Coordinates of N, CA and C in Angstrom, one line a residue:
Q1 N -79.3 8.5 -86.0 CA -78.1 8.6 -86.4 C -78.1 7.2 -86.0
E2 N -77.9 6.5 -86.8 CA -77.5 4.8 -86.6 C -76.1 4.5 -85.7
D3 N -76.0 4.1 -84.4 CA -74.7 4.0 -83.8 C -74.0 2.3 -84.5
A4 N -72.7 2.3 -85.3 CA -72.3 1.3 -85.9 C -71.4 0.7 -85.5
G5 N -70.8 0.9 -84.0 CA -70.0 0.5 -82.9 C -70.0 -0.8 -82.7
V6 N -68.7 -0.9 -82.2 CA -68.5 -2.6 -81.7 C -69.6 -2.8 -80.5
Y7 N -70.4 -4.5 -80.2 CA -70.2 -4.8 -78.9 C -70.4 -6.2 -78.4
T8 N -70.3 -6.6 -77.1 CA -70.0 -7.6 -77.1 C -71.0 -8.1 -77.2
D9 N -70.8 -9.6 -76.9 CA -71.9 -10.6 -77.0 C -73.5 -10.2 -75.9
D10 N -73.0 -9.6 -75.1 CA -74.6 -9.3 -73.6 C -75.0 -8.0 -74.8
G11 N -74.4 -7.3 -75.7 CA -74.8 -6.2 -76.0 C -74.2 -4.8 -75.2
T12 N -73.1 -5.1 -74.6 CA -72.2 -3.6 -73.9 C -71.3 -3.6 -74.6
D13 N -70.8 -2.3 -74.6 CA -69.8 -1.2 -75.2 C -68.5 -2.0 -75.0
P14 N -67.7 -2.7 -76.0 CA -66.6 -3.0 -75.2 C -65.2 -1.9 -74.8
S15 N -65.5 -0.7 -75.2 CA -64.8 0.0 -74.5 C -65.2 0.4 -72.6
N16 N -66.5 0.1 -72.7 CA -66.1 0.3 -70.9 C -65.5 -0.9 -70.3
L17 N -65.4 -2.0 -70.9 CA -64.4 -3.1 -70.3 C -63.3 -2.6 -69.7
W18 N -62.4 -1.3 -70.7 CA -61.3 -0.8 -70.3 C -61.4 0.2 -69.1
K19 N -62.7 0.5 -68.4 CA -62.4 1.5 -67.5 C -63.0 0.0 -66.5
N20 N -63.1 -0.8 -66.7 CA -63.1 -1.6 -65.1 C -61.8 -2.4 -64.9
K21 N -61.2 -2.0 -63.9 CA -59.8 -1.9 -63.8 C -59.5 -3.8 -63.1
K22 N -60.3 -4.2 -62.8 CA -60.3 -5.8 -62.4 C -60.1 -6.2 -63.8
C23 N -60.9 -6.2 -65.1 CA -60.8 -6.9 -66.2 C -59.6 -6.5 -67.2
V24 N -59.1 -5.1 -66.8 CA -57.6 -4.4 -67.3 C -56.8 -5.4 -66.5
D25 N -56.1 -5.3 -65.4 CA -55.7 -5.9 -64.1 C -55.7 -7.8 -65.1
I26 N -56.8 -8.1 -64.9 CA -56.5 -9.5 -65.7 C -56.1 -9.8 -66.6
Y27 N -56.8 -8.8 -67.6 CA -56.3 -9.2 -69.5 C -54.6 -8.8 -69.0
M28 N -54.5 -7.8 -68.6 CA -52.7 -7.7 -68.6 C -52.1 -8.6 -68.0
A29 N -52.6 -9.4 -66.7 CA -51.7 -10.0 -66.0 C -52.1 -11.8 -67.6
F30 N -52.6 -11.9 -67.7 CA -52.5 -12.5 -69.1 C -51.9 -12.3 -70.2
L31 N -52.1 -11.5 -70.3 CA -50.8 -10.8 -71.9 C -49.2 -10.9 -71.1
Q32 N -49.5 -10.7 -70.3 CA -47.4 -11.0 -69.2 C -47.4 -12.2 -69.2
K33 N -48.4 -13.5 -69.1 CA -48.5 -14.8 -68.7 C -47.9 -15.0 -70.2
R34 N -48.3 -14.5 -71.6 CA -48.1 -14.8 -72.7 C -47.2 -14.5 -73.3
F35 N -46.7 -13.5 -72.8 CA -45.2 -12.3 -73.2 C -44.2 -13.4 -72.3
K36 N -44.5 -14.1 -71.0 CA -43.3 -14.7 -70.8 C -43.4 -16.2 -71.2
E37 N -43.9 -16.8 -71.7 CA -44.2 -18.1 -72.3 C -43.5 -18.1 -73.5
A38 N -43.4 -16.9 -74.3 CA -43.1 -16.1 -76.1 C -41.7 -16.2 -75.7
L39 N -41.3 -15.3 -74.1 CA -39.9 -15.2 -74.1 C -39.0 -16.5 -74.1
E40 N -39.6 -17.4 -73.1 CA -39.3 -18.8 -72.9 C -39.0 -19.7 -74.0
R41 N -39.8 -19.6 -75.2 CA -39.9 -20.6 -76.0 C -39.0 -19.8 -77.2
T42 N -38.8 -18.7 -77.1 CA -37.7 -18.3 -78.1 C -36.6 -17.9 -77.2
R43 N -36.1 -18.4 -76.2 CA -34.8 -18.8 -75.4 C -34.3 -20.2 -76.0
S44 N -35.3 -20.7 -75.7 CA -35.3 -22.3 -76.2 C -35.0 -22.5 -77.6
L45 N -35.4 -22.3 -78.2 CA -35.5 -21.9 -79.7 C -34.2 -21.4 -80.3
E46 N -33.5 -20.5 -79.4 CA -32.7 -19.8 -80.1 C -30.9 -20.6 -79.7
K47 N -31.4 -21.6 -78.2 CA -30.4 -22.2 -77.9 C -30.4 -23.6 -78.5
R48 N -31.4 -24.4 -78.8 CA -31.3 -25.5 -80.0 C -30.8 -24.9 -81.5
L49 N -31.0 -23.5 -82.0 CA -30.6 -22.6 -83.0 C -28.9 -23.0 -82.6
A50 N -28.8 -22.4 -81.8 CA -27.1 -22.5 -81.6 C -26.2 -23.7 -81.7
V51 N -27.1 -24.8 -80.9 CA -26.5 -26.4 -81.2 C -26.4 -27.0 -82.5
L52 N -27.6 -26.4 -83.2 CA -27.9 -26.8 -84.6 C -26.5 -25.8 -85.4
E53 N -26.3 -25.1 -85.0 CA -25.4 -24.1 -86.1 C -24.3 -25.1 -86.1
Q54 N -23.9 -25.4 -84.5 CA -22.3 -25.6 -84.2 C -22.5 -27.1 -84.8
T55 N -23.4 -27.6 -84.5 CA -23.0 -29.2 -85.5 C -23.3 -29.3 -86.9
G56 N -23.9 -28.0 -87.7 CA -23.8 -27.7 -88.9 C -22.2 -27.5 -89.0
D57 N -21.6 -26.3 -88.3 CA -20.5 -26.4 -88.8 C -19.5 -27.4 -88.3
E58 N -19.5 -28.4 -87.4 CA -19.1 -29.7 -87.0 C -19.0 -30.7 -88.2
I59 N -20.2 -30.5 -89.1 CA -20.1 -31.6 -90.2 C -19.6 -30.7 -91.7
V60 N -19.6 -29.6 -91.3 CA -19.1 -28.9 -92.9 C -17.5 -29.5 -92.5
S61 N -17.0 -29.3 -91.3 CA -15.4 -29.1 -91.3 C -15.3 -30.4 -91.4
S62 N -16.3 -31.3 -91.0 CA -15.4 -33.0 -91.4 C -15.5 -33.1 -93.0
L63 N -16.8 -33.0 -93.7 CA -16.8 -32.6 -95.3 C -15.8 -32.6 -95.3
C64 N -15.4 -31.6 -95.3 CA -13.9 -30.3 -95.9 C -13.1 -31.0 -95.9
E65 N -12.8 -31.7 -94.4 CA -11.6 -32.6 -94.1 C -11.8 -33.5 -95.0
D66 N -12.6 -34.4 -95.3 CA -12.7 -35.4 -96.2 C -12.6 -35.6 -97.7
L67 N -12.8 -34.0 -97.9 CA -12.7 -33.8 -99.1 C -11.3 -33.6 -99.7
V68 N -10.5 -32.8 -98.5 CA -9.0 -32.8 -99.2 C -8.4 -34.2 -98.9
E69 N -8.8 -34.9 -97.8 CA -8.2 -36.5 -97.9 C -8.4 -36.8 -99.3
I70 N -9.6 -37.4 -100.0 CA -10.5 -37.8 -101.0 C -9.5 -36.9 -102.5
T71 N -9.4 -35.9 -102.5 CA -8.7 -35.2 -103.4 C -7.8 -35.5 -103.5
E72 N -6.8 -35.8 -102.1 CA -5.6 -36.0 -102.3 C -5.0 -37.4 -102.7
H73 N -6.0 -38.1 -102.5 CA -5.8 -40.0 -102.7 C -6.1 -39.6 -104.3
S74 N -7.1 -39.5 -104.8 CA -7.3 -38.7 -106.1 C -6.2 -38.1 -106.8
N75 N -5.7 -37.3 -106.5 CA -4.2 -36.8 -107.3 C -2.9 -37.6 -107.6
K76 N -3.0 -38.2 -106.3 CA -2.0 -39.1 -106.5 C -2.0 -40.5 -107.0
T77 N -3.5 -40.7 -107.5 CA -3.7 -42.1 -108.3 C -3.6 -41.7 -109.8
E78 N -4.3 -40.6 -110.0 CA -4.1 -39.8 -111.0 C -2.7 -39.3 -111.9
A79 N -1.7 -39.3 -110.4 CA -0.5 -39.0 -110.9 C 0.1 -40.5 -110.9
R80 N -0.4 -41.2 -110.8 CA 0.5 -42.9 -111.0 C -0.5 -43.4 -112.5
Y81 N -1.4 -42.8 -112.5 CA -1.9 -43.5 -114.0 C -1.2 -42.3 -114.8
V82 N -1.0 -41.3 -114.7 CA -0.3 -40.4 -116.0 C 1.4 -41.0 -116.1
K83 N 1.9 -41.8 -115.1 CA 2.9 -41.6 -115.1 C 3.4 -43.0 -115.6
K84 N 2.1 -44.2 -115.2 CA 2.0 -45.5 -116.2 C 1.9 -44.9 -117.5
G85 N 0.9 -44.2 -118.1 CA 0.7 -43.9 -119.2 C 1.8 -43.2 -120.0
K86 N 2.7 -42.5 -119.5 CA 3.6 -42.0 -120.0 C 4.7 -42.9 -120.6
G87 N 4.8 -43.9 -119.1 CA 5.7 -45.1 -119.1 C 5.0 -46.0 -120.5
L88 N 4.1 -46.0 -120.6 CA 3.8 -47.2 -121.8 C 3.9 -46.3 -123.1
H89 N 3.5 -45.3 -123.0 CA 3.8 -44.3 -124.0 C 5.4 -44.4 -124.8
R90 N 5.9 -44.3 -123.8 CA 7.8 -44.4 -124.3 C 8.1 -45.8 -124.8
K91 N 7.2 -46.6 -123.6 CA 7.5 -48.2 -124.5 C 7.5 -48.5 -125.7
R92 N 5.9 -47.8 -126.1 CA 5.4 -47.9 -127.5 C 6.0 -47.1 -128.6
R93 N 6.8 -46.0 -128.3 CA 7.5 -45.3 -128.8 C 9.1 -46.2 -129.2
R94 N 9.4 -46.3 -128.3 CA 10.0 -47.4 -128.6 C 10.5 -48.4 -129.4
E95 N 9.1 -49.4 -129.2 CA 8.8 -50.4 -129.9 C 9.1 -50.0 -131.5
E96 N 8.0 -48.8 -131.7 CA 7.6 -48.4 -133.1 C 9.4 -48.1 -133.7
I97 N 10.4 -47.4 -133.0 CA 11.4 -47.2 -133.3 C 12.0 -48.2 -133.5
R98 N 12.6 -49.5 -132.9 CA 13.1 -50.6 -133.3 C 12.5 -51.6 -134.4
H99 N 11.3 -51.6 -134.6 CA 10.5 -52.0 -135.7 C 10.7 -51.1 -136.7
M100 N 10.8 -49.8 -136.8 CA 11.2 -49.0 -138.2 C 12.6 -49.0 -138.9
E101 N 13.4 -49.6 -137.6 CA 15.3 -49.6 -137.5 C 15.2 -51.2 -138.4
K102 N 14.3 -52.0 -138.3 CA 14.2 -53.6 -138.8 C 13.8 -53.4 -139.7
I103 N 13.2 -52.3 -140.8 CA 12.1 -52.4 -141.6 C 13.3 -51.6 -142.5
K104 N 13.9 -50.7 -142.1 CA 15.2 -49.7 -142.8 C 16.2 -51.4 -143.1
K105 N 16.6 -51.9 -142.4 CA 17.5 -52.7 -142.6 C 17.7 -54.1 -143.5

């Protein structure tokens, strides 16, 4: 029966490496170092994300304040135009009534 196992470059069975305490210790130290680096990067990214979220909140808040101010200004401007339009409409209507009264006489 042919062995279908996995072998290293030098032809040894890799499961034998796990029996070598020195190899296992080196590999564990490597994994622990990689884990520590990943944890530090994660914490750094979390801090950066918190700063970005705070900045985003401040930007949104500022934009909302600007929108309120612009809306108030826009509403006041619109109210002035509506008032002016109504005044012009009343003036035109009065002129029409005077004109009609002149025609009747």
